[in-house]
Coordinates of C-alpha atoms in Angstrom, one line a residue:
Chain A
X51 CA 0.0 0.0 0.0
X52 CA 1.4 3.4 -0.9
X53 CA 2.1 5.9 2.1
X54 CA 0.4 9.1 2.0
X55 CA 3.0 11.9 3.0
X56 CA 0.6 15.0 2.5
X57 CA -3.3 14.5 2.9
X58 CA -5.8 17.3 2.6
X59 CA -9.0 17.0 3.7
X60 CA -11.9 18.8 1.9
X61 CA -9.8 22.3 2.3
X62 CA -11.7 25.5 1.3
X63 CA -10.2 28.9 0.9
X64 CA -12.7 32.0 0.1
X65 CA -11.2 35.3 -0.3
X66 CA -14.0 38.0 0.1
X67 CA -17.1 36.1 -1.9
X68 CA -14.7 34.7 -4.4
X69 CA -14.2 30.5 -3.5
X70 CA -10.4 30.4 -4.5
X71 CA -10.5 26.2 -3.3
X72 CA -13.5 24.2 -3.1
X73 CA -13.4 21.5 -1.0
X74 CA -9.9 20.0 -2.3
X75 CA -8.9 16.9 -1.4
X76 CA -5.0 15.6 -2.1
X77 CA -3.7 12.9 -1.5
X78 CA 0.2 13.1 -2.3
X79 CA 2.7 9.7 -2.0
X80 CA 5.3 9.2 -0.3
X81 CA 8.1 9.3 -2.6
X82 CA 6.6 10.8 -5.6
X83 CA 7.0 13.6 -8.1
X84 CA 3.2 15.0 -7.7
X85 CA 2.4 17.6 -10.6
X86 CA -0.2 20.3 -9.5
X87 CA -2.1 21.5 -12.7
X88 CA -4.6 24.3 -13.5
X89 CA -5.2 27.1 -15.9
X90 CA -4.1 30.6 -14.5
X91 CA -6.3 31.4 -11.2
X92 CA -7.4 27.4 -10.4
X93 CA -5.9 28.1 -7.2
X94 CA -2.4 26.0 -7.3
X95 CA -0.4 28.7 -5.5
X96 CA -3.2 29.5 -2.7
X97 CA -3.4 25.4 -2.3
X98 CA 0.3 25.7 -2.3
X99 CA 0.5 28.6 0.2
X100 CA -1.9 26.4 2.6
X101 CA 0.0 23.2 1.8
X102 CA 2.8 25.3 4.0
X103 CA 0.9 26.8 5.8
X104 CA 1.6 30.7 4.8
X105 CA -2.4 30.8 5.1
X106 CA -4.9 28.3 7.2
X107 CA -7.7 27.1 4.8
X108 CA -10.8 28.4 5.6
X109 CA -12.1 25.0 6.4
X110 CA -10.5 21.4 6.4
X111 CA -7.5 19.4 7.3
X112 CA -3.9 19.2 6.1
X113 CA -2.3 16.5 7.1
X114 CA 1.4 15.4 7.0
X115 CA 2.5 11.9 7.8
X116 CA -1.1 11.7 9.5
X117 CA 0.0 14.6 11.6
X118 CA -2.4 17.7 11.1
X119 CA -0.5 21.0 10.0
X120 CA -1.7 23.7 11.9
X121 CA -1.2 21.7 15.2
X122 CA 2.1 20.3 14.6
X123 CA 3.3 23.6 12.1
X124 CA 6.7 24.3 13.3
X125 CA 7.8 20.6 13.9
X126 CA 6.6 20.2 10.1
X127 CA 8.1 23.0 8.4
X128 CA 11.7 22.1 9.6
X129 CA 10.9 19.3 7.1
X130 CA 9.6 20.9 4.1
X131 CA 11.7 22.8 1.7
X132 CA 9.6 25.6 -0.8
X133 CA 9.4 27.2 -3.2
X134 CA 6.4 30.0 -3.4
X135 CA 5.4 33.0 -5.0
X136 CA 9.1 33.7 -6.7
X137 CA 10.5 35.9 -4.5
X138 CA 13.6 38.4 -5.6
X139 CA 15.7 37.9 -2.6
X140 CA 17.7 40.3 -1.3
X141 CA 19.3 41.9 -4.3
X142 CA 22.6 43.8 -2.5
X143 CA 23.5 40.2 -0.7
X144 CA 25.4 37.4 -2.8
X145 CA 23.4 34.2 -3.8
X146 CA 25.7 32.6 -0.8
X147 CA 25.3 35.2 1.5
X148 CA 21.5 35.0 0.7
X149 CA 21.1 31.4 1.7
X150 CA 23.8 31.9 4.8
X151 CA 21.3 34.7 6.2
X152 CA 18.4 31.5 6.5
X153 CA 21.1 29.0 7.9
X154 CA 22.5 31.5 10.7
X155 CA 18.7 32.8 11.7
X156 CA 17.8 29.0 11.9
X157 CA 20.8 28.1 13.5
X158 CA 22.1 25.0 11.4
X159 CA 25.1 24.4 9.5
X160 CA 26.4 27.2 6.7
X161 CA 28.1 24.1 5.0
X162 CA 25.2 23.5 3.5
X163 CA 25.0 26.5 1.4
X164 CA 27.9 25.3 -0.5
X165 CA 26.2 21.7 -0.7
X166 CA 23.0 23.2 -2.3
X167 CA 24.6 26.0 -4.3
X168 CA 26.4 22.9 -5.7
X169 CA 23.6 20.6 -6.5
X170 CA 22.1 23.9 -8.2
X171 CA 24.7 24.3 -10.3
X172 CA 25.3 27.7 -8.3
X173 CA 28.6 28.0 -7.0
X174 CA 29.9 29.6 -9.9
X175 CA 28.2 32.6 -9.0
X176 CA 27.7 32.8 -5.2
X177 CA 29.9 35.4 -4.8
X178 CA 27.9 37.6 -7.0
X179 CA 25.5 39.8 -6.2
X180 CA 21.8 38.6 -6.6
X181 CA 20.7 41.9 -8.4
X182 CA 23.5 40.7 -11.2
X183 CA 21.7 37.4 -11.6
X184 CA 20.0 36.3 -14.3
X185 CA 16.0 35.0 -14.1
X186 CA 16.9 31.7 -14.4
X187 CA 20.1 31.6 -11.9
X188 CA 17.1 33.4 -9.2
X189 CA 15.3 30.3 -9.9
X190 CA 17.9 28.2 -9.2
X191 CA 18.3 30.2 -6.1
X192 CA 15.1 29.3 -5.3
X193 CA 15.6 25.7 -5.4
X194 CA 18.8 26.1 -3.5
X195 CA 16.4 27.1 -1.0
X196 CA 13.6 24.7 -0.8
X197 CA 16.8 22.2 -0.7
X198 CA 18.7 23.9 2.4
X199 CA 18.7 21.2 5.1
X200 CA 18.1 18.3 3.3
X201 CA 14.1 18.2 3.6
X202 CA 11.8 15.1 2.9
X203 CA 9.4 17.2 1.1
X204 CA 9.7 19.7 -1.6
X205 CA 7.0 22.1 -2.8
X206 CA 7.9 24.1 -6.1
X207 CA 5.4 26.2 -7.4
X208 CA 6.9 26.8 -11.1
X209 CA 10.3 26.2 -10.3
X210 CA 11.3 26.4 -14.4
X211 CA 10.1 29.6 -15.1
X212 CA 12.3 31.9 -16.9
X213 CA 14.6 28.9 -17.6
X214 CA 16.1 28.2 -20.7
X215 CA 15.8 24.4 -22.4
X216 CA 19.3 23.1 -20.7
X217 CA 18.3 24.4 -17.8
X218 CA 14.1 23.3 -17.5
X219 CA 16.4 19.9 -18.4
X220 CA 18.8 20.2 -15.5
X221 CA 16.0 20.8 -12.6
X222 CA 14.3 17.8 -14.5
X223 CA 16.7 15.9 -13.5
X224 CA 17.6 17.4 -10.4
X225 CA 14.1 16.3 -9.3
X226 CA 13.6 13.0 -10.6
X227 CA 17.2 12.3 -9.2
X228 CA 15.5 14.0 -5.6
X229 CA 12.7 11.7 -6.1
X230 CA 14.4 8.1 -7.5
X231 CA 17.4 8.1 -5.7
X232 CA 17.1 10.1 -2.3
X233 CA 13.3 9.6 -2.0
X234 CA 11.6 13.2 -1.3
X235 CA 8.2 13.4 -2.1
X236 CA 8.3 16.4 -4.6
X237 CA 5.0 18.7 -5.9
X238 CA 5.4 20.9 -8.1
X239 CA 3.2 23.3 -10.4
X240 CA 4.0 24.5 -13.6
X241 CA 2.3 25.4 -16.7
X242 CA 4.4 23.1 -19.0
X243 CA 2.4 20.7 -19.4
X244 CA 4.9 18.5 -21.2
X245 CA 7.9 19.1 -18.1
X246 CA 5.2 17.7 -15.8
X247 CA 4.4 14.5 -17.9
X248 CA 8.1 13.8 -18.0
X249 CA 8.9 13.7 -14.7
X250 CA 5.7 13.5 -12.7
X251 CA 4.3 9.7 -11.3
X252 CA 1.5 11.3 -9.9
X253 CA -0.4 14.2 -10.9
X254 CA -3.8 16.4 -9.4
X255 CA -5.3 18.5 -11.8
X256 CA -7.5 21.7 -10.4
X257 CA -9.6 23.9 -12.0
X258 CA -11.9 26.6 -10.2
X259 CA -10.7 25.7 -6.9
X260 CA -11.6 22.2 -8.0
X261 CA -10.2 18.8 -8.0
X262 CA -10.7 17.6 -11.2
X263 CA -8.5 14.3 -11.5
X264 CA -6.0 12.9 -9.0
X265 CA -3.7 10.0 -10.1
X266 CA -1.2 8.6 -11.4
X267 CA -0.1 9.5 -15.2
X268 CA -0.7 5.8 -16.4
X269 CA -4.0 6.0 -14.4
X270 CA -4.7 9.0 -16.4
X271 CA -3.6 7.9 -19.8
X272 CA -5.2 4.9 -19.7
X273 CA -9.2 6.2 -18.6
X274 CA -8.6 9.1 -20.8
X275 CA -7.2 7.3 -24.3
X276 CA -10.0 5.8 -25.5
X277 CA -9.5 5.8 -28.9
X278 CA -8.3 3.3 -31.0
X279 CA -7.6 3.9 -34.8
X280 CA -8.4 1.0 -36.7
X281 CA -6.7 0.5 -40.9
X282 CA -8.2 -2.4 -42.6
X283 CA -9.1 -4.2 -45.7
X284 CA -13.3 -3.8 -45.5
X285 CA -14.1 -0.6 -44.0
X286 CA -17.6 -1.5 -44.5
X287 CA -17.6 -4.6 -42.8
X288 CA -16.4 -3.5 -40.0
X289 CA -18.5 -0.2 -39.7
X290 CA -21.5 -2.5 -40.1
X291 CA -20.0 -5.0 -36.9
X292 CA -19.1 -1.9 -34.9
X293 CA -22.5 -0.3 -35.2
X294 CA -24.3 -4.3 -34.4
X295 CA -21.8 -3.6 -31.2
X296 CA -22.9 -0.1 -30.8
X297 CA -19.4 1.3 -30.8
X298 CA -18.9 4.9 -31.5
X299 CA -17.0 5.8 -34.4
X300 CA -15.5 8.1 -36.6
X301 CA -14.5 7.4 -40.2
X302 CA -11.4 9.1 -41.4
X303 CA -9.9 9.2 -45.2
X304 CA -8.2 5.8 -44.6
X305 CA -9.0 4.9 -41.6
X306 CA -11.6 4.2 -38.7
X307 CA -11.0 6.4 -35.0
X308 CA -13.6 3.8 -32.8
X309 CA -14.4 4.8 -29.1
X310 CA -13.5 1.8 -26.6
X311 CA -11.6 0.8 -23.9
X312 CA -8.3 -1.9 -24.2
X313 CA -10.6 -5.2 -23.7
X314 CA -13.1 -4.3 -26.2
X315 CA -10.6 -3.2 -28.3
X316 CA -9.0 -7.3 -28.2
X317 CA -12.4 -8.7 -28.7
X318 CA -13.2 -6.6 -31.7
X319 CA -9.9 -7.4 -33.2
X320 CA -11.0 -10.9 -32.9
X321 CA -14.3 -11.0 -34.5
X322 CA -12.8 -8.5 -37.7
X323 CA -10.1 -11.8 -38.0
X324 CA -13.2 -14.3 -37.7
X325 CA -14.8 -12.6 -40.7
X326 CA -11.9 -12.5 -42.5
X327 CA -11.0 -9.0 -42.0
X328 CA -7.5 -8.1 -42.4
X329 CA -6.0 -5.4 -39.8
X330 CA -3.2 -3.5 -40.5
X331 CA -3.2 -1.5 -37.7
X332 CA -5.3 -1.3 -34.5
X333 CA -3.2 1.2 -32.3
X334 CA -4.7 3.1 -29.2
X335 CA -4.4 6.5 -29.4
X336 CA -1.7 8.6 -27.3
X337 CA -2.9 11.5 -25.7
X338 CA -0.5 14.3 -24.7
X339 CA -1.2 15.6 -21.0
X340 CA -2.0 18.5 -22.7
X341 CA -4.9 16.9 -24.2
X342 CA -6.3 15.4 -22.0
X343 CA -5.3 18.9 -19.5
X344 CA -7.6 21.0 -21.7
X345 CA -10.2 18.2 -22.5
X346 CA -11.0 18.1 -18.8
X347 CA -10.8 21.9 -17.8
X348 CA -13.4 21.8 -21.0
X349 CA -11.0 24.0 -23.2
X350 CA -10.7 21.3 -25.6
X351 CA -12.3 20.6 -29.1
X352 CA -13.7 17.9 -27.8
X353 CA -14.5 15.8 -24.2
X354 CA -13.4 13.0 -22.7
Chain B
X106 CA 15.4 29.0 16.9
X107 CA 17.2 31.7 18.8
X108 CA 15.9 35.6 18.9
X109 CA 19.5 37.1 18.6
X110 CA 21.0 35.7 15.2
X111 CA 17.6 37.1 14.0
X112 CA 17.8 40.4 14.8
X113 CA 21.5 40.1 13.7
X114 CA 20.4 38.9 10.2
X115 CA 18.1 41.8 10.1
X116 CA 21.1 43.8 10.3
X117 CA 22.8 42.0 7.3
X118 CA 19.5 42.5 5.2
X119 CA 19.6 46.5 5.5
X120 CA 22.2 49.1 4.1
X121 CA 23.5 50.1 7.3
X122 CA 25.8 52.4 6.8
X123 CA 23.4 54.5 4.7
X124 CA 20.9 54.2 7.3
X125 CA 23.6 55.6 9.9
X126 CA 24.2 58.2 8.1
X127 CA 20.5 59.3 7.5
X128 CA 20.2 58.6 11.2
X129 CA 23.3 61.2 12.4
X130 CA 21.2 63.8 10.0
X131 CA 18.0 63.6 11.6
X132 CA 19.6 63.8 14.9
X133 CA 21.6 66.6 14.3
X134 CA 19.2 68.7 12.3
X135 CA 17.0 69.3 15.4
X136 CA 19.8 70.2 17.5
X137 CA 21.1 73.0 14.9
X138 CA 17.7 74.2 14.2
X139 CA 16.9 74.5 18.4
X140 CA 20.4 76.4 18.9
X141 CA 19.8 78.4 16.1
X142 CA 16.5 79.6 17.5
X143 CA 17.9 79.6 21.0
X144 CA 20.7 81.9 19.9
X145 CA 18.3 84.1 17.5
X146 CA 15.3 84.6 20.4
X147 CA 18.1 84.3 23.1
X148 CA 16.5 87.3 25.0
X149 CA 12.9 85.9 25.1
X150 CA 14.1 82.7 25.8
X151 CA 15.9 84.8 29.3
X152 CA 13.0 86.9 30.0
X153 CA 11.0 83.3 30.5
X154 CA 13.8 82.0 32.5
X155 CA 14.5 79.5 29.7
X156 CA 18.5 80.6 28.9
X157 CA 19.6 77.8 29.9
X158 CA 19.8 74.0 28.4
X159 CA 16.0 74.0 29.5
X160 CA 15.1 76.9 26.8
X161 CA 17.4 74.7 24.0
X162 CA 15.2 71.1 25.3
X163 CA 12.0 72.2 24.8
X164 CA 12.8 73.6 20.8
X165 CA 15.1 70.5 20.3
X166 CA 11.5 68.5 21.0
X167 CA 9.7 70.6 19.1
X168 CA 11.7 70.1 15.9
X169 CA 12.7 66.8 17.0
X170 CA 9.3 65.2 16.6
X171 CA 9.1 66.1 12.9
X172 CA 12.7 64.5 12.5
X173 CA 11.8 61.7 13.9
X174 CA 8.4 61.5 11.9
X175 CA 10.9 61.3 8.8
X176 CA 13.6 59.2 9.9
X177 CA 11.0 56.2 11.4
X178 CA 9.6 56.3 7.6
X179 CA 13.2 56.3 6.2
X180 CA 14.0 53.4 8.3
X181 CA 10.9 51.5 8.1
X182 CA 11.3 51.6 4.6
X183 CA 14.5 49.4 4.8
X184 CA 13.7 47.6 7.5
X185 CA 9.7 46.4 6.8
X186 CA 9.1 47.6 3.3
X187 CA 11.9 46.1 1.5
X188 CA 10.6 42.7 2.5
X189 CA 7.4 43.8 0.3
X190 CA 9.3 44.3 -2.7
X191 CA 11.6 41.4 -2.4
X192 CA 8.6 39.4 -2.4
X193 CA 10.5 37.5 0.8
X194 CA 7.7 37.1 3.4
X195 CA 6.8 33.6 2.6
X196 CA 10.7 32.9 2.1
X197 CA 11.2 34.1 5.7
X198 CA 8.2 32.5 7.3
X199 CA 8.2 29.0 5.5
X200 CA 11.8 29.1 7.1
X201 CA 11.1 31.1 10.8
X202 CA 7.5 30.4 11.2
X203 CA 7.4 32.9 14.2
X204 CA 5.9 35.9 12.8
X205 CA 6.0 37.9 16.1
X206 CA 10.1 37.0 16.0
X207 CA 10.1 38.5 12.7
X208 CA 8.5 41.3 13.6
X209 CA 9.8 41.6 17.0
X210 CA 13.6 41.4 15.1
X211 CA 12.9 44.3 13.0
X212 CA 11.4 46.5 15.9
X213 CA 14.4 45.9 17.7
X214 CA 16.9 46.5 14.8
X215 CA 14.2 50.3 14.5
X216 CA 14.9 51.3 18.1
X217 CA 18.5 50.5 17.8
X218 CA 18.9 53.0 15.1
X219 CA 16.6 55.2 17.0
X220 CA 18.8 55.1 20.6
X221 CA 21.7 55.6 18.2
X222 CA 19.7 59.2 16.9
X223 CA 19.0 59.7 20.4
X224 CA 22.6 59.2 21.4
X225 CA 24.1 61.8 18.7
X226 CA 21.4 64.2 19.2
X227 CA 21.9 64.3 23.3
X228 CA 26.3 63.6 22.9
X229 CA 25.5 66.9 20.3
X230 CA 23.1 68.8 23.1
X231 CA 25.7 68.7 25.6
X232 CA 29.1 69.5 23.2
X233 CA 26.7 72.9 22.3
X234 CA 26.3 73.5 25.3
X235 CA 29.5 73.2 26.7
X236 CA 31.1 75.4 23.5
X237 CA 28.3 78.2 23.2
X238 CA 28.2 78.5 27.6
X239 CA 24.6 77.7 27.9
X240 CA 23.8 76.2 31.1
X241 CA 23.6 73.0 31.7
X242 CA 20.5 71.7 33.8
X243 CA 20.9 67.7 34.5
X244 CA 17.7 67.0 35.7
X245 CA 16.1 68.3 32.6
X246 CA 18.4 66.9 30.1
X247 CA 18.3 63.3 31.9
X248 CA 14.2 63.9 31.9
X249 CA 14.1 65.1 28.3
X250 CA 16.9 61.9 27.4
X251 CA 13.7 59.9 29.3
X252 CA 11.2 61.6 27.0
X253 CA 13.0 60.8 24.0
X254 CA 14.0 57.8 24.2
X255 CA 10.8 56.3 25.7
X256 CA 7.8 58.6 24.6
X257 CA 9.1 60.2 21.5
X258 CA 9.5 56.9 19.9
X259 CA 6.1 56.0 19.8
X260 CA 6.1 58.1 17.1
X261 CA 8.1 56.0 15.0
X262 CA 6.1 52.9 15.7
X263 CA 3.1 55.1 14.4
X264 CA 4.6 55.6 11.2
X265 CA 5.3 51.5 11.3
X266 CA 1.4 51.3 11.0
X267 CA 1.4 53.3 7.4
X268 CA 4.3 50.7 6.8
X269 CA 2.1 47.2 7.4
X270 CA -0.8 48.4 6.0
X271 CA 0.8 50.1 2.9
X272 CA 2.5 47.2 0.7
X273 CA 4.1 50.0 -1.3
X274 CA 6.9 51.3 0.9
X275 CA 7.3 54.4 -1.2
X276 CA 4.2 55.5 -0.6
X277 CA 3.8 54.3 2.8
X278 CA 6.7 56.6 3.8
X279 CA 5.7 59.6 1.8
X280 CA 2.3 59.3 3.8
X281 CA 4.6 60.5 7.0
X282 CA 3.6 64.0 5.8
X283 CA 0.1 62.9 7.6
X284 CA 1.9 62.8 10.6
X285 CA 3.9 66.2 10.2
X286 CA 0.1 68.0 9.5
X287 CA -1.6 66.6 12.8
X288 CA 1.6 67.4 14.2
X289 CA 1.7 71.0 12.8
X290 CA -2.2 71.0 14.0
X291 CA -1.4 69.8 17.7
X292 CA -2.8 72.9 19.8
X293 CA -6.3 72.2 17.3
X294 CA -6.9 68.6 19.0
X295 CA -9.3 68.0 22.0
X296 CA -7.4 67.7 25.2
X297 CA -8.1 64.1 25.8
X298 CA -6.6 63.8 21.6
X299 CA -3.2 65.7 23.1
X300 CA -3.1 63.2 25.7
X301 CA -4.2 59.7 24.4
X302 CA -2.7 59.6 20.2
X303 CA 1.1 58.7 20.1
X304 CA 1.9 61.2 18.2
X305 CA 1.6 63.6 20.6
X306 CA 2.3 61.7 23.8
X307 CA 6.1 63.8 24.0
X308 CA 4.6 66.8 23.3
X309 CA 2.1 66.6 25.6
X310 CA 4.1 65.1 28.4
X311 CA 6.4 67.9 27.8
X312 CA 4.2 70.4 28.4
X313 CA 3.0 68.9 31.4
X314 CA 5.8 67.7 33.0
X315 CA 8.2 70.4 32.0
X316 CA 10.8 68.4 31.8
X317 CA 10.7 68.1 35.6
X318 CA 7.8 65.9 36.7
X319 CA 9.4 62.3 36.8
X320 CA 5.5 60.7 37.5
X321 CA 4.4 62.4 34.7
X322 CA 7.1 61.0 32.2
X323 CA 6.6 57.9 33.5
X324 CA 3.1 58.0 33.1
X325 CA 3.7 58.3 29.4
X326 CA 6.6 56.2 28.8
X327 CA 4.4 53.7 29.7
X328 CA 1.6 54.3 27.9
X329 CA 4.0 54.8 24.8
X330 CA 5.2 51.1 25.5
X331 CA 1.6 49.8 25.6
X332 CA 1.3 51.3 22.4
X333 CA 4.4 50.0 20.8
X334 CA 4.1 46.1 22.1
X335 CA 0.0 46.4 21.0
X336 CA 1.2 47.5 17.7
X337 CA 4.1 44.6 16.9
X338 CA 1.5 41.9 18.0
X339 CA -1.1 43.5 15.9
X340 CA 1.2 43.7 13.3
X341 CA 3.0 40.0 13.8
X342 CA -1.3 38.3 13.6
X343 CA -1.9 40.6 9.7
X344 CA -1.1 38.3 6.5
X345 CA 2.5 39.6 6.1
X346 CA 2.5 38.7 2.0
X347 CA 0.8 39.5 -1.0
X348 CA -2.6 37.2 -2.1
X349 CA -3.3 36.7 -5.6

């Protein structure tokens, strides 16, 4: 059975009339890379911002490790390293003497500002002035950060932005790396959809302040691609056998898009060889996360 | 967590030696102006019995309180403000989840720039006096020391207020001019106004203590305190960052 390292229960967060979170419930494993999706405004960072407790929800439970935030706050945050709302720093420090300032006030080791700078890919520039760096190197700061003391869990709330290619590629890694090898339990948001499918196991989508699918990716994939594109000898054979088995389809130039799951999908591909059908190709198809992303906030062409 | 690398990491955030300086000018621009006055209206100053460091005191307040309206927003700007523009409150608490610490820090890194003010404006009293011959009355200068450093800077946590409520420090400091108008408009305010708002606490317990009355300073210095610890745990319970 998979642990649960962050739980929330139902939380709610209304600002004025406006119901920023609606009764979200997360449910984050132990050990995984858990990408937090929404369109602009869904609420990520105020889920985010409650996940570490920068504001209480309005109603609800967070949970960590079964032990409930708000009661056990301080004791929890020593363990969680963020990443929120993209701070600037302060610009007339370096990047070292930056993360030094957290490590005296906390009182803990200010070796470790060279271990983070390093895994960073920093310490070529922590003697420099954080008004001199560049967006991306502020965002690596950032991580340095959410990575000072060695914490079990790490929240990001788009850690990649203002990156460049080699760079979104390096803090890939980074946290898969985090995730695989050391085992932190990682969330991060981020409006590349594509970043998040190649590094995420898990993933909760939001939209309105509402939980619209929590799971993993293959999970996802697999109740969300349910189209299979069929190429075969007798098109009109098997239209008349997928309409006697009231399968939705779609008939293309050459080929037939039919709506099923995987086991239909076998049986069907039996009965076209009984009547002597010949298939070519019968291939599910793949969805990107960003189809099925926009299919279920409803901005897609068409629905799941 | 301890309380003292805190307030010694507040130091490290700010530009200190600009804020010195800015702090030596605001204390010494009230002790020029009061001896220029004292020198200029020398012989009304003597006719009320006031040529002495007495006379200098009670214009070094007067000018003083408008200083210090300025400085408090120069150095809240640095010390509060800045956090606002950095965009670092959530840094800072996700790391040293005691707001009132935080708080508490920067108040203490305010009055330590303020007892430095208070320390070059009173070393300054006492060098004019000694050059320019005038008098020197202990009990009043060690009363009016009291009054500065323990009513006077109530005024400074007053500006504070503009500072947590304003995200933009700019205009949160350039808002101080509020102050120096209901200063300028003291003798217009209700008796039990004079007596009760911070700002006018030193002026008021000036004027009634004449820089003599011990109970009376006391009196306010404690009010003055009441009013500075409400405001940091006021302050510490508001949302210190910026909602969507």
């Amino acid at each position: 059975m998979t642990n649960i390292e962050i739980e929330t229960l139902q939380i709610t967060k209304t600002y004025d009339t406006e119901t920023v979170v609606n009764n979200l419930s997360l449910n984050i494993p132990s050990g995984s890379i858990y990408g937090f999706l929404g369109p602009n405004g869904a609420g990520k960072t105020t889920t985010m911002r409650m996940l570490v407790g920068l504001i209480k929800p309005d109603d609800g439970i967070i949970r960590y490790r079964g032990k409930e935030l708000q009661k056990h706050k301080k004791a929890i945050l020593k363990n969680i390293g963020c990443f929120i709302d993209t701070p600037s720093y302060y610009p007339h420090l370096t990047g070292y003497e930056n993360l030094k300032y957290i490590q005296k006030v906390i009182n803990l080791p200010i070796s470790e500002v060279d271990r983070v700078l390093d895994v960073v890919n920093l310490t070529f520039a922590k003697n420099k002035k954080v008004k001199e760096y560049s967006l991306g190197m502020r965002q690596r700061l950032g991580l340095a950060f959410s990575l000072l003391n060695d914490p079990d869990i790490i929240i990001l709330d788009e850690p990649t932005n203002g990156l460049d290619p080699e760079g979104i590629h390096e803090i890939r890694n980074l946290l898969i790396n985090l995730s695989k090898y050391e085992k932190k339990t990682i969330i991060v948001s981020s409006h590349n959809l594509a970043e998040i499918e190649s590094m995420a196991t898990h993933i909760g989508m939001i939209n309105q302040g509402n939980m619209i699918y929590e799971g993993t990716l293959r999970d996802l994939y697999e109740k969300t691609s349910n189209e299979y594109t069929l190429i075969v000898n007798e098109p009109e054979k098997v239209k008349e056998i997928l309409n006697s088995h009231s399968i939705t389809y779609r008939e293309n130039l050459n080929d037939i898009v039919m709506q099923t799951n995987p086991e239909a999908a076998a049986e069907l591909n039996k009965i076209f060889a009984n009547h002597g059908i010949k298939v070519f190709e019968l291939t599910q198809s793949k969805k990107t996360l960003e189809d099925v992303f926009l299919s279920l906030t409803g901005k897609g062409s068409e629905s799941v | 967590m301890k309380f003292l690398p805190l307030v010694t990491g507040e130091f490290t955030k700010i530009p200190r030696i600009l804020l010195l300086f800015c702090t030596a000018i605001f204390a010494l621009i009230p002790v020029l102006v009061s001896l220029i006055v004292y020198k200029q209206g020398y012989d009304t100053f003597a006719a009320q019995g006031l040529a002495n460091s007495s006379g200098l005191l009670l214009y070094y307040h007067f000018v003083n309180n408008y200083c210090v309206v300025i400085l408090s927003a120069f150095l809240w700007f640095f010390i509060y403000s800045k956090e606002n523009s950095y965009n670092t409150w959530s840094l800072l608490l996700t790391k040293i989840p005691y707001t009132v610490s935080i708080i508490g820090a920067k108040s203490i890194v305010f009055i330590v720039y303020y007892v430095i003010s208070v320390i070059i404006a009173y070393g300054s009293l006492l060098i004019v006096c000694l050059m320019q011959g005038i008098s020197v009355e202990f009990r009043t200068i060690f009363s009016s020391l009291l009054i500065s450093l323990l009513i006077t800077i109530s005024i400074g946590f007053l500006q504070f207020i503009f500072h947590t409520i304003i995200r933009n420090g700019l205009i949160a400091s350039s808002i101080s001019i509020v102050w120096i108008i209901l200063l300028f408009l003291y003798n217009n305010f209700p008796y039990a106004v004079q007596l009760l708002f911070p700002l006018f606490l030193s002026t008021t317990a000036i004027e009634l203590s004449n820089l003599k009355d011990m109970f009376t300073i006391i009196f306010f210095a404690i009010g003055s305190g009441l009013f500075i610890v409400v405001t940091v745990l006021l302050s510490a319970k508001k949302q210190l960052f910026q909602t969507d």
